[in-house]
XYZ file of C-alpha atoms in Angstrom:
351
model
C -26.044 19.213 -14.902
C -28.690 21.469 -13.302
C -27.029 20.695 -9.884
C -23.882 22.695 -10.770
C -23.773 25.761 -8.569
C -22.483 27.835 -11.485
C -25.607 26.927 -13.522
C -28.261 28.293 -11.169
C -26.738 30.498 -8.432
C -26.586 33.898 -10.101
C -28.870 36.454 -8.324
C -30.442 33.590 -6.283
C -30.762 33.437 -2.452
C -28.803 30.716 -0.652
C -30.830 27.473 -0.681
C -31.404 25.788 2.660
C -29.542 22.712 1.446
C -26.332 24.772 1.455
C -26.751 26.186 4.993
C -24.385 24.532 7.524
C -25.192 24.042 11.167
C -24.121 26.931 13.454
C -21.095 24.952 14.873
C -19.554 24.366 11.396
C -20.579 27.418 9.439
C -17.867 30.171 9.151
C -20.130 32.929 10.418
C -19.114 36.573 10.312
C -15.941 36.025 12.242
C -13.058 37.877 10.693
C -10.273 35.304 10.131
C -6.830 36.806 10.110
C -4.663 36.270 7.033
C -1.615 34.505 8.352
C 1.743 36.018 7.699
C 3.562 33.250 9.543
C 2.810 30.247 7.298
C 6.323 29.725 5.965
C 7.193 30.931 2.435
C 10.102 28.791 1.259
C 12.425 29.972 -1.547
C 13.359 26.806 -3.399
C 16.074 28.506 -5.436
C 18.225 28.057 -2.318
C 17.619 24.321 -2.199
C 20.429 23.252 -4.581
C 23.386 25.195 -3.022
C 25.071 25.572 0.337
C 21.717 26.652 1.921
C 20.101 23.262 1.176
C 20.248 22.133 4.804
C 18.530 25.305 5.902
C 15.727 24.810 3.319
C 15.269 21.170 4.351
C 14.890 22.319 8.006
C 12.401 25.030 7.021
C 10.295 22.456 5.195
C 10.495 20.044 8.084
C 9.497 22.726 10.640
C 6.554 23.937 8.557
C 5.366 20.413 8.071
C 5.514 19.749 11.769
C 3.867 22.975 12.905
C 1.277 23.735 10.215
C 1.202 20.888 7.701
C 1.315 23.720 5.118
C 3.815 26.046 3.487
C 4.154 28.075 0.308
C 6.942 27.798 -2.221
C 8.374 30.470 -4.539
C 11.134 30.223 -7.176
C 9.969 26.701 -7.665
C 10.859 26.358 -11.360
C 7.417 26.594 -12.909
C 7.164 29.613 -15.183
C 4.846 32.477 -14.407
C 3.585 32.276 -17.963
C 2.527 28.567 -17.572
C 0.839 29.322 -14.240
C -1.111 32.234 -15.678
C -2.030 30.401 -18.861
C -3.274 27.391 -16.970
C -5.469 29.493 -14.675
C -6.848 31.314 -17.739
C -7.782 27.852 -19.266
C -9.469 26.665 -16.031
C -11.535 29.867 -15.833
C -12.452 29.567 -19.500
C -13.728 26.042 -18.836
C -16.127 27.149 -16.085
C -17.305 30.054 -18.199
C -18.212 27.834 -21.089
C -21.962 27.636 -22.022
C -23.969 24.802 -20.434
C -24.156 22.901 -23.685
C -20.383 22.472 -23.518
C -20.166 21.748 -19.798
C -22.906 19.090 -19.987
C -20.513 16.920 -21.967
C -18.228 16.823 -18.976
C -20.829 16.509 -16.259
C -21.307 13.043 -14.834
C -22.562 11.313 -11.709
C -20.827 8.028 -12.729
C -18.008 7.375 -10.240
C -16.348 5.134 -12.867
C -15.803 7.966 -15.263
C -12.205 9.123 -14.843
C -12.680 12.679 -16.081
C -15.807 14.397 -14.940
C -17.423 17.579 -13.815
C -19.464 17.403 -10.588
C -20.753 19.605 -7.793
C -20.218 19.651 -4.013
C -18.606 16.248 -3.402
C -18.668 12.563 -4.306
C -21.197 12.154 -1.537
C -23.712 14.575 -2.967
C -26.683 12.189 -2.560
C -25.709 11.250 1.005
C -24.448 14.446 2.477
C -26.747 16.497 4.724
C -25.493 19.830 3.475
C -23.949 20.650 0.043
C -20.675 22.500 -0.470
C -20.625 25.680 -2.620
C -18.345 24.474 -5.356
C -18.198 22.843 -8.800
C -15.303 20.530 -9.399
C -13.542 19.093 -12.421
C -11.357 16.094 -11.671
C -9.178 13.761 -13.692
C -5.962 11.689 -13.401
C -2.745 12.956 -15.007
C -0.619 9.824 -14.915
C 0.297 8.031 -17.122
C -0.203 11.174 -19.218
C -0.314 9.452 -22.653
C -3.350 7.379 -21.491
C -5.183 9.954 -19.380
C -5.009 12.915 -21.760
C -7.397 11.174 -24.246
C -10.198 11.533 -21.673
C -9.582 15.177 -20.774
C -11.811 18.021 -21.887
C -11.544 18.928 -25.555
C -12.733 22.472 -24.791
C -11.258 24.946 -24.225
C -9.096 24.168 -27.264
C -5.828 24.750 -25.327
C -6.828 22.672 -22.297
C -4.947 19.479 -23.075
C -1.743 21.215 -24.199
C -1.558 23.650 -21.252
C -2.669 21.305 -18.527
C -0.340 18.549 -19.712
C 2.577 20.908 -19.434
C 1.522 22.058 -15.990
C 0.912 18.523 -14.707
C 4.439 17.412 -15.811
C 5.948 20.423 -13.935
C 3.758 19.927 -10.844
C 4.818 16.352 -10.578
C 8.478 17.350 -10.867
C 8.033 19.982 -8.112
C 6.211 17.499 -5.881
C 8.984 14.918 -6.259
C 11.539 17.584 -5.530
C 9.813 18.594 -2.308
C 9.405 14.961 -1.270
C 13.147 14.417 -1.787
C 13.776 17.402 0.614
C 11.310 15.938 3.108
C 12.956 12.488 2.961
C 16.295 14.195 3.548
C 14.893 16.046 6.600
C 13.492 12.802 8.004
C 16.768 10.963 7.546
C 15.354 8.616 4.919
C 17.350 7.400 1.957
C 17.279 9.362 -1.297
C 14.351 8.387 -3.460
C 12.311 6.951 -0.581
C 9.118 8.555 -1.930
C 9.784 7.550 -5.486
C 8.164 4.797 -7.614
C 4.868 3.452 -6.283
C 4.579 5.763 -3.230
C 4.250 8.782 -5.536
C 3.019 7.089 -8.696
C -0.463 8.608 -9.007
C -1.223 12.205 -9.941
C -4.734 13.638 -9.953
C -5.946 17.161 -10.709
C -8.972 18.772 -9.004
C -9.994 22.138 -10.389
C -12.427 23.782 -7.967
C -14.704 26.638 -8.903
C -16.508 28.692 -6.261
C -19.073 31.138 -7.764
C -19.920 34.300 -5.786
C -22.123 33.308 -2.855
C -25.151 35.263 -1.620
C -24.253 34.619 2.061
C -20.703 33.377 2.771
C -21.345 33.310 6.517
C -23.702 30.356 6.204
C -21.937 27.940 3.855
C -18.582 26.502 2.856
C -16.773 25.829 -0.373
C -15.151 22.782 1.165
C -15.686 21.543 4.692
C -12.888 20.912 7.187
C -10.758 17.965 6.207
C -7.253 16.629 5.599
C -6.191 15.373 2.177
C -5.854 11.558 2.113
C -2.987 11.470 -0.342
C 0.795 11.983 0.094
C 1.341 15.626 -0.909
C -0.769 18.359 -2.487
C 0.437 21.182 -4.709
C -2.110 23.993 -4.957
C -2.307 26.926 -7.322
C -4.784 29.104 -5.448
C -4.855 32.102 -7.748
C -5.266 35.563 -6.322
C -8.550 35.294 -4.385
C -8.654 34.541 -0.660
C -10.563 31.446 0.463
C -8.185 28.833 1.879
C -8.102 28.582 5.668
C -6.078 26.240 7.879
C -6.860 25.129 11.450
C -3.883 25.754 13.711
C -3.717 26.022 17.542
C -7.543 25.773 17.674
C -8.173 28.705 15.417
C -8.751 29.331 11.701
C -6.211 31.419 9.849
C -6.327 32.435 6.175
C -3.568 31.579 3.700
C -2.638 34.692 1.834
C -2.509 34.297 -1.919
C 0.972 35.172 -3.196
C 1.931 35.913 -6.842
C 3.559 32.921 -8.598
C 3.498 30.732 -5.446
C 2.184 27.244 -4.855
C 0.691 26.193 -1.541
C 2.008 22.786 -0.409
C 0.220 20.589 2.164
C 1.063 17.395 3.854
C -1.392 14.562 3.225
C -2.464 11.695 5.539
C -0.013 9.211 3.918
C 2.996 11.445 4.711
C 1.864 11.765 8.317
C 1.538 7.986 8.491
C 4.925 7.187 6.842
C 6.650 9.716 9.106
C 5.027 7.996 12.149
C 3.349 11.351 13.153
C 6.662 13.314 12.944
C 4.867 15.400 10.216
C 1.146 16.298 10.330
C -1.465 16.388 7.634
C -2.976 19.836 7.673
C -6.711 20.393 8.421
C -8.153 23.011 6.160
C -11.380 24.357 4.630
C -12.474 26.770 1.952
C -14.745 29.768 2.546
C -16.655 31.657 -0.108
C -17.151 35.321 -0.869
C -19.975 37.421 -2.335
C -17.931 39.447 -4.765
C -15.987 37.366 -7.242
C -15.639 33.724 -8.412
C -12.577 31.849 -7.205
C -10.913 29.100 -9.169
C -8.078 26.826 -7.884
C -6.106 23.891 -9.184
C -4.811 21.190 -6.865
C -2.446 18.405 -7.903
C -2.655 15.373 -5.587
C 0.417 13.149 -5.531
C -0.523 9.787 -4.201
C 0.621 6.202 -3.938
C -0.668 3.595 -6.388
C -3.795 1.901 -4.986
C -1.972 -1.350 -4.267
C 0.917 0.310 -2.448
C 1.553 -0.919 1.091
C 1.702 2.057 3.402
C 3.344 1.892 6.829
C 5.671 4.027 8.964
C 9.285 4.073 7.734
C 11.205 1.529 9.810
C 13.881 4.091 10.716
C 11.229 6.440 12.185
C 9.365 3.924 14.321
C 11.578 4.087 17.409
C 9.861 2.387 20.324
C 6.415 2.062 18.731
C 4.760 2.210 15.336
C 1.720 4.413 15.492
C 0.128 2.846 12.438
C -0.283 -0.626 11.033
C 0.540 -1.562 7.426
C -2.333 -1.330 4.918
C -3.061 -0.952 1.239
C -3.672 2.575 0.090
C -6.947 1.655 -1.583
C -8.301 0.445 1.749
C -7.476 3.857 3.284
C -9.274 5.674 0.447
C -12.400 3.551 0.871
C -12.464 4.335 4.609
C -11.822 8.038 3.961
C -14.772 8.251 1.529
C -17.162 6.229 3.749
C -16.388 8.499 6.712
C -16.607 11.621 4.584
C -13.019 12.623 5.440
C -13.446 12.551 9.269
C -9.741 12.704 9.989
C -9.629 11.456 13.553
C -11.919 8.560 12.832
C -10.099 7.478 9.661
C -6.582 7.721 11.138
C -7.786 5.914 14.248
C -8.903 2.938 12.167
C -5.357 2.440 10.857
C -3.507 2.722 14.161
C -1.358 -0.250 15.121
C -3.011 -3.011 17.201
C -0.794 -2.304 20.209
C -2.100 1.230 20.353
C -5.713 0.212 19.926
C -5.374 -2.255 22.766
C -3.854 0.376 25.014
C -3.939 4.117 25.080
C -5.052 5.763 21.863
C -2.713 8.197 20.113
C -3.664 11.845 20.081
C -3.437 12.975 16.464
C -2.337 16.500 15.597
C -5.201 18.963 15.159
C -3.338 21.168 12.760
C -4.172 22.890 9.506
């Protein structure tokens, strides 16, 4: 519990264990806020403009691995209420948070700090993190926080809506890729996990990171990033900031969607920077396959060569954790044998 950044960081200098090497720290470089990351209006997805929306999603997923969605069907009230609840949780006294804190990886709902690799990592990340599964809801909700009082009610409602939104976007993606309707249904999108990240004000944001550069290992991520800057994506060999927009969700392509699309889409590399003025809290819903799902490129997208071999999703997750999210290494280990025996594939270096 004493490891939580929010428990000890106020009015303290930045500890050496949080200072990143010069080549990975953000420094004092001013990162532009990107106005070009597509903002897609989903209210146009059900009418005669559907084809145009599908192409916008496909283009954004190819160029950035990221886009934002507005008019997505989740009410402004629910979005605001959920963020209020998340902030309340991190503002609770230590005696309430200690109930949630755990270093036991088998505990499904737990509060931790930095990452799952805290004891192995060379440098810690400037964040606290609450994580728990959201599906099946009737089983998971029993293990969720009991405080704040409204947590279970509000987060249950948001998780249901986030899953619906994710499946809707996946249906548009499958349409754009020429796959049959419902391709990403059932086991390929069965799991839903929530990560609530809290980044307290940092004494020196130039030296540390909230989250290091990585791609998400899952299928699709739906992020409520609130109104504080911090998310940056890596595109065309430079970092660009993702501007917080009122009532918008950030969507990013995960590794499994890149693999199933046979590299037609790319998982977006990204990181989180801190700031010295205000705390930042975000909520990310990770839509993922069931652990025993067989993942492989869709047959209709293979063409002359399949970039990746078939594997069980749980094997990918184990590799991802053991290599601390090193995207190039992890994806390389799941390339098809023919590619490994010949010329290696160059993977996208996007967001």
